[in-house]
């Protein structure tokens, strides 16, 4: 019991100090994740452009859904400075940021539905809408490249 207690105290200490020490890692990890998202989108665009079978894109879409479900948590307080394009509005308008992210997840689910249906026309339209949904978050919450 005593051992359990000290382990718990240790675990909570790690939880408290880790973010303060590792903001650079948090930024690097979220940027790497976003580069992965961009690669998925390029792969899907090729399928749309070539009018390929959208059913082959299911894994990439599922991967993006997983990523965006955990996306807001990748912006802890204090991770807005350093090697990042994250704008302060992410923290001053957190509700708006989370709403933009929620729209992303919803839109990706719509893309997934169109992919599963194997309907090229619906898939192409959903893909366009998906790109627009990325932009709808970038405009207010992402700064210029630097
Ligand atoms: C809810 C907001 C939000 C959504 C939705 C979103 N992004 Fe972003 N994106 C950001 C923010 C904020 C940054 C800046 C991150 C940083 O620099 O720390 C960013 C950065 C990026 C980067 C630059 C990564 C780098 O550092 O090189 C790429 C690429 C990118 N996003 C692609 C996308 C694509 C593609 C989508 C849609 C499928 C998307 N994003 C959707 C907020 C969003």
mmCIF file of N, CA and C and ligand atoms in Angstrom, residues 26-28 30-42 64 67-68 71-72 74-75 79-80 82-87 90-91 96-105 108 111 127 130-143 146, ligand 1:
data_model
loop_
_atom_site.group_PDB
_atom_site.id
_atom_site.type_symbol
_atom_site.label_atom_id
_atom_site.label_comp_id
_atom_site.label_asym_id
_atom_site.label_seq_id
_atom_site.Cartn_x
_atom_site.Cartn_y
_atom_site.Cartn_z
ATOM 1 N N UNK A 26 6.367 18.550 -28.064
ATOM 2 C CA UNK A 26 4.935 18.609 -28.379
ATOM 3 C C UNK A 26 4.744 19.252 -29.752
ATOM 4 N N UNK A 27 5.475 20.339 -29.990
ATOM 5 C CA UNK A 27 5.371 21.056 -31.271
ATOM 6 C C UNK A 27 5.873 20.176 -32.411
ATOM 7 N N UNK A 28 7.028 19.555 -32.213
ATOM 8 C CA UNK A 28 7.586 18.690 -33.260
ATOM 9 C C UNK A 28 6.627 17.548 -33.575
ATOM 10 N N UNK A 30 3.324 17.387 -33.159
ATOM 11 C CA UNK A 30 2.087 17.765 -33.859
ATOM 12 C C UNK A 30 2.390 18.150 -35.300
ATOM 13 N N UNK A 31 3.557 18.790 -35.521
ATOM 14 C CA UNK A 31 3.916 19.152 -36.903
ATOM 15 C C UNK A 31 4.195 17.908 -37.739
ATOM 16 N N UNK A 32 4.855 16.927 -37.151
ATOM 17 C CA UNK A 32 5.091 15.668 -37.869
ATOM 18 C C UNK A 32 3.754 15.008 -38.218
ATOM 19 N N UNK A 33 2.822 15.036 -37.260
ATOM 20 C CA UNK A 33 1.497 14.463 -37.506
ATOM 21 C C UNK A 33 0.802 15.173 -38.662
ATOM 22 N N UNK A 34 0.898 16.491 -38.699
ATOM 23 C CA UNK A 34 0.251 17.272 -39.761
ATOM 24 C C UNK A 34 0.895 16.994 -41.121
ATOM 25 N N UNK A 35 2.197 16.757 -41.123
ATOM 26 C CA UNK A 35 2.860 16.390 -42.390
ATOM 27 C C UNK A 35 2.326 15.048 -42.878
ATOM 28 N N UNK A 36 2.070 14.144 -41.935
ATOM 29 C CA UNK A 36 1.474 12.854 -42.290
ATOM 30 C C UNK A 36 0.081 13.034 -42.874
ATOM 31 N N UNK A 37 -0.693 13.947 -42.291
ATOM 32 C CA UNK A 37 -2.035 14.257 -42.794
ATOM 33 C C UNK A 37 -1.930 14.784 -44.232
ATOM 34 N N UNK A 38 -0.965 15.682 -44.458
ATOM 35 C CA UNK A 38 -0.789 16.254 -45.804
ATOM 36 C C UNK A 38 -0.439 15.157 -46.813
ATOM 37 N N UNK A 39 0.372 14.191 -46.383
ATOM 38 C CA UNK A 39 0.730 13.080 -47.287
ATOM 39 C C UNK A 39 -0.512 12.245 -47.614
ATOM 40 N N UNK A 40 -1.336 11.988 -46.616
ATOM 41 C CA UNK A 40 -2.584 11.251 -46.861
ATOM 42 C C UNK A 40 -3.452 12.005 -47.870
ATOM 43 N N UNK A 41 -3.553 13.323 -47.685
ATOM 44 C CA UNK A 41 -4.402 14.125 -48.572
ATOM 45 C C UNK A 41 -3.871 14.100 -50.006
ATOM 46 N N UNK A 42 -2.545 14.102 -50.169
ATOM 47 C CA UNK A 42 -1.961 14.011 -51.509
ATOM 48 C C UNK A 42 -2.295 12.671 -52.155
ATOM 49 N N UNK A 64 -6.455 9.711 -40.364
ATOM 50 C CA UNK A 64 -6.671 11.150 -40.164
ATOM 51 C C UNK A 64 -7.733 11.401 -39.090
ATOM 52 N N UNK A 67 -6.146 10.990 -35.805
ATOM 53 C CA UNK A 67 -5.255 12.119 -35.519
ATOM 54 C C UNK A 67 -6.056 13.343 -35.047
ATOM 55 N N UNK A 68 -7.118 13.692 -35.777
ATOM 56 C CA UNK A 68 -7.862 14.907 -35.415
ATOM 57 C C UNK A 68 -8.699 14.715 -34.141
ATOM 58 N N UNK A 71 -6.379 15.964 -31.722
ATOM 59 C CA UNK A 71 -5.634 17.162 -32.134
ATOM 60 C C UNK A 71 -5.630 18.288 -31.097
ATOM 61 N N UNK A 72 -6.769 18.687 -30.532
ATOM 62 C CA UNK A 72 -6.728 19.804 -29.570
ATOM 63 C C UNK A 72 -5.776 19.538 -28.397
ATOM 64 N N UNK A 74 -3.032 18.323 -28.483
ATOM 65 C CA UNK A 74 -1.650 18.591 -28.892
ATOM 66 C C UNK A 74 -1.284 20.073 -28.786
ATOM 67 N N UNK A 75 -2.220 20.872 -28.255
ATOM 68 C CA UNK A 75 -1.976 22.306 -28.077
ATOM 69 C C UNK A 75 -2.125 22.703 -26.607
ATOM 70 N N UNK A 79 2.440 26.087 -25.569
ATOM 71 C CA UNK A 79 3.051 25.513 -26.776
ATOM 72 C C UNK A 79 2.828 26.409 -27.999
ATOM 73 N N UNK A 80 2.611 27.704 -27.737
ATOM 74 C CA UNK A 80 2.384 28.650 -28.838
ATOM 75 C C UNK A 80 3.613 29.455 -29.220
ATOM 76 N N UNK A 82 8.014 29.324 -30.076
ATOM 77 C CA UNK A 82 9.059 28.423 -30.544
ATOM 78 C C UNK A 82 8.866 28.169 -32.026
ATOM 79 N N UNK A 83 9.236 26.989 -32.459
ATOM 80 C CA UNK A 83 9.166 26.635 -33.878
ATOM 81 C C UNK A 83 7.748 26.229 -34.255
ATOM 82 N N UNK A 84 6.847 27.185 -34.207
ATOM 83 C CA UNK A 84 5.442 26.862 -34.447
ATOM 84 C C UNK A 84 4.731 28.000 -35.165
ATOM 85 N N UNK A 85 3.732 27.617 -35.959
ATOM 86 C CA UNK A 85 2.883 28.606 -36.625
ATOM 87 C C UNK A 85 1.548 28.743 -35.903
ATOM 88 N N UNK A 86 1.416 28.084 -34.751
ATOM 89 C CA UNK A 86 0.166 28.176 -33.988
ATOM 90 C C UNK A 86 -0.057 29.624 -33.554
ATOM 91 N N UNK A 87 -1.231 30.178 -33.822
ATOM 92 C CA UNK A 87 -1.537 31.555 -33.432
ATOM 93 C C UNK A 87 -2.105 31.596 -32.009
ATOM 94 N N UNK A 90 -5.635 30.266 -30.763
ATOM 95 C CA UNK A 90 -5.951 28.883 -30.353
ATOM 96 C C UNK A 90 -6.280 28.844 -28.861
ATOM 97 N N UNK A 91 -5.616 29.693 -28.094
ATOM 98 C CA UNK A 91 -5.819 29.683 -26.640
ATOM 99 C C UNK A 91 -6.815 30.752 -26.198
ATOM 100 N N UNK A 96 -13.708 28.155 -30.352
ATOM 101 C CA UNK A 96 -13.729 28.246 -31.810
ATOM 102 C C UNK A 96 -12.773 27.251 -32.435
ATOM 103 N N UNK A 97 -11.612 27.100 -31.831
ATOM 104 C CA UNK A 97 -10.609 26.156 -32.333
ATOM 105 C C UNK A 97 -11.146 24.723 -32.256
ATOM 106 N N UNK A 98 -11.765 24.396 -31.130
ATOM 107 C CA UNK A 98 -12.296 23.039 -30.973
ATOM 108 C C UNK A 98 -13.481 22.794 -31.900
ATOM 109 N N UNK A 99 -14.260 23.854 -32.176
ATOM 110 C CA UNK A 99 -15.377 23.707 -33.120
ATOM 111 C C UNK A 99 -14.837 23.448 -34.529
ATOM 112 N N UNK A 100 -13.798 24.193 -34.922
ATOM 113 C CA UNK A 100 -13.187 23.988 -36.244
ATOM 114 C C UNK A 100 -12.642 22.563 -36.351
ATOM 115 N N UNK A 101 -12.097 22.073 -35.245
ATOM 116 C CA UNK A 101 -11.579 20.706 -35.236
ATOM 117 C C UNK A 101 -12.715 19.676 -35.302
ATOM 118 N N UNK A 102 -13.808 19.965 -34.591
ATOM 119 C CA UNK A 102 -14.973 19.077 -34.648
ATOM 120 C C UNK A 102 -15.523 18.988 -36.071
ATOM 121 N N UNK A 103 -15.545 20.131 -36.777
ATOM 122 C CA UNK A 103 -16.005 20.125 -38.174
ATOM 123 C C UNK A 103 -15.113 19.229 -39.038
ATOM 124 N N UNK A 104 -13.817 19.236 -38.705
ATOM 125 C CA UNK A 104 -12.855 18.423 -39.462
ATOM 126 C C UNK A 104 -13.179 16.938 -39.301
ATOM 127 N N UNK A 105 -13.401 16.530 -38.060
ATOM 128 C CA UNK A 105 -13.700 15.114 -37.794
ATOM 129 C C UNK A 105 -15.002 14.722 -38.503
ATOM 130 N N UNK A 108 -14.374 14.420 -42.224
ATOM 131 C CA UNK A 108 -13.610 13.214 -42.564
ATOM 132 C C UNK A 108 -14.504 11.975 -42.501
ATOM 133 N N UNK A 111 -16.318 11.912 -45.680
ATOM 134 C CA UNK A 111 -15.416 11.433 -46.741
ATOM 135 C C UNK A 111 -15.305 9.911 -46.688
ATOM 136 N N UNK A 127 -14.108 15.249 -50.988
ATOM 137 C CA UNK A 127 -12.678 15.569 -50.866
ATOM 138 C C UNK A 127 -12.456 17.081 -50.958
ATOM 139 N N UNK A 130 -13.404 18.592 -47.815
ATOM 140 C CA UNK A 130 -12.419 18.277 -46.780
ATOM 141 C C UNK A 130 -11.273 19.295 -46.820
ATOM 142 N N UNK A 131 -10.786 19.591 -48.025
ATOM 143 C CA UNK A 131 -9.721 20.590 -48.162
ATOM 144 C C UNK A 131 -10.175 21.951 -47.651
ATOM 145 N N UNK A 132 -11.420 22.306 -47.930
ATOM 146 C CA UNK A 132 -11.959 23.588 -47.468
ATOM 147 C C UNK A 132 -12.027 23.623 -45.941
ATOM 148 N N UNK A 133 -12.284 22.469 -45.340
ATOM 149 C CA UNK A 133 -12.386 22.395 -43.876
ATOM 150 C C UNK A 133 -11.008 22.567 -43.222
ATOM 151 N N UNK A 134 -9.952 22.080 -43.879
ATOM 152 C CA UNK A 134 -8.585 22.347 -43.393
ATOM 153 C C UNK A 134 -8.367 23.860 -43.389
ATOM 154 N N UNK A 135 -8.711 24.507 -44.505
ATOM 155 C CA UNK A 135 -8.493 25.942 -44.643
ATOM 156 C C UNK A 135 -9.285 26.760 -43.639
ATOM 157 N N UNK A 136 -10.472 26.272 -43.290
ATOM 158 C CA UNK A 136 -11.329 27.005 -42.348
ATOM 159 C C UNK A 136 -10.705 27.054 -40.951
ATOM 160 N N UNK A 137 -9.827 26.135 -40.640
ATOM 161 C CA UNK A 137 -9.103 26.231 -39.371
ATOM 162 C C UNK A 137 -7.799 27.010 -39.561
ATOM 163 N N UNK A 138 -7.136 26.823 -40.687
ATOM 164 C CA UNK A 138 -5.846 27.501 -40.885
ATOM 165 C C UNK A 138 -5.995 29.018 -40.890
ATOM 166 N N UNK A 139 -7.063 29.519 -41.505
ATOM 167 C CA UNK A 139 -7.194 30.986 -41.610
ATOM 168 C C UNK A 139 -7.158 31.668 -40.240
ATOM 169 N N UNK A 140 -7.995 31.265 -39.283
ATOM 170 C CA UNK A 140 -7.944 31.970 -37.989
ATOM 171 C C UNK A 140 -6.874 31.484 -37.006
ATOM 172 N N UNK A 141 -6.362 30.263 -37.205
ATOM 173 C CA UNK A 141 -5.542 29.679 -36.132
ATOM 174 C C UNK A 141 -4.107 29.325 -36.529
ATOM 175 N N UNK A 142 -3.751 29.508 -37.793
ATOM 176 C CA UNK A 142 -2.375 29.193 -38.214
ATOM 177 C C UNK A 142 -1.754 30.434 -38.830
ATOM 178 N N UNK A 143 -0.575 30.763 -38.371
ATOM 179 C CA UNK A 143 0.128 31.929 -38.883
ATOM 180 C C UNK A 143 0.858 31.604 -40.172
ATOM 181 N N UNK A 146 7.194 30.432 -41.754
ATOM 182 C CA UNK A 146 8.323 31.218 -41.289
ATOM 183 C C UNK A 146 9.574 30.367 -41.282
HETATM 184 C C1 LIG B 1 -8.550 22.674 -35.982
HETATM 185 C C2 LIG B 1 -7.511 23.333 -36.731
HETATM 186 C C3 LIG B 1 -6.827 22.682 -37.897
HETATM 187 C C4 LIG B 1 -7.347 21.819 -38.820
HETATM 188 C C5 LIG B 1 -8.754 21.277 -38.909
HETATM 189 C C6 LIG B 1 -6.271 21.531 -39.736
HETATM 190 N N1 LIG B 1 -5.135 22.177 -39.382
HETATM 191 FE FE1 LIG B 1 -3.355 22.102 -40.330
HETATM 192 N N2 LIG B 1 -2.536 23.276 -38.905
HETATM 193 C C7 LIG B 1 -3.209 23.853 -37.859
HETATM 194 C C8 LIG B 1 -2.290 24.608 -37.026
HETATM 195 C C9 LIG B 1 -2.639 25.390 -35.784
HETATM 196 C C10 LIG B 1 -1.023 24.467 -37.620
HETATM 197 C C11 LIG B 1 0.318 25.025 -37.101
HETATM 198 C C12 LIG B 1 0.947 23.969 -36.171
HETATM 199 C C13 LIG B 1 2.289 24.392 -35.608
HETATM 200 O O1 LIG B 1 3.109 24.966 -36.354
HETATM 201 O O2 LIG B 1 2.530 24.128 -34.415
HETATM 202 C C14 LIG B 1 -1.211 23.636 -38.812
HETATM 203 C C15 LIG B 1 -0.190 23.269 -39.665
HETATM 204 C C16 LIG B 1 -0.334 22.451 -40.765
HETATM 205 C C17 LIG B 1 0.741 22.039 -41.636
HETATM 206 C C18 LIG B 1 2.216 22.445 -41.510
HETATM 207 C C19 LIG B 1 3.004 21.360 -40.789
HETATM 208 C C20 LIG B 1 4.483 21.758 -40.692
HETATM 209 O O3 LIG B 1 4.888 22.246 -39.643
HETATM 210 O O4 LIG B 1 5.194 21.598 -41.708
HETATM 211 C C21 LIG B 1 0.195 21.232 -42.590
HETATM 212 C C22 LIG B 1 0.924 20.530 -43.742
HETATM 213 C C23 LIG B 1 -1.226 21.141 -42.320
HETATM 214 N N3 LIG B 1 -1.521 21.894 -41.194
HETATM 215 C C24 LIG B 1 -2.117 20.405 -43.065
HETATM 216 C C25 LIG B 1 -3.470 20.282 -42.768
HETATM 217 C C26 LIG B 1 -4.416 19.547 -43.582
HETATM 218 C C27 LIG B 1 -4.082 18.838 -44.904
HETATM 219 C C28 LIG B 1 -5.614 19.617 -42.953
HETATM 220 C C29 LIG B 1 -6.924 19.029 -43.372
HETATM 221 C C30 LIG B 1 -6.992 17.623 -43.667
HETATM 222 C C31 LIG B 1 -5.418 20.405 -41.749
HETATM 223 N N4 LIG B 1 -4.111 20.795 -41.676
HETATM 224 C C32 LIG B 1 -6.417 20.696 -40.845
HETATM 225 C C33 LIG B 1 -4.548 23.750 -37.597
HETATM 226 C C34 LIG B 1 -5.428 22.914 -38.271
#
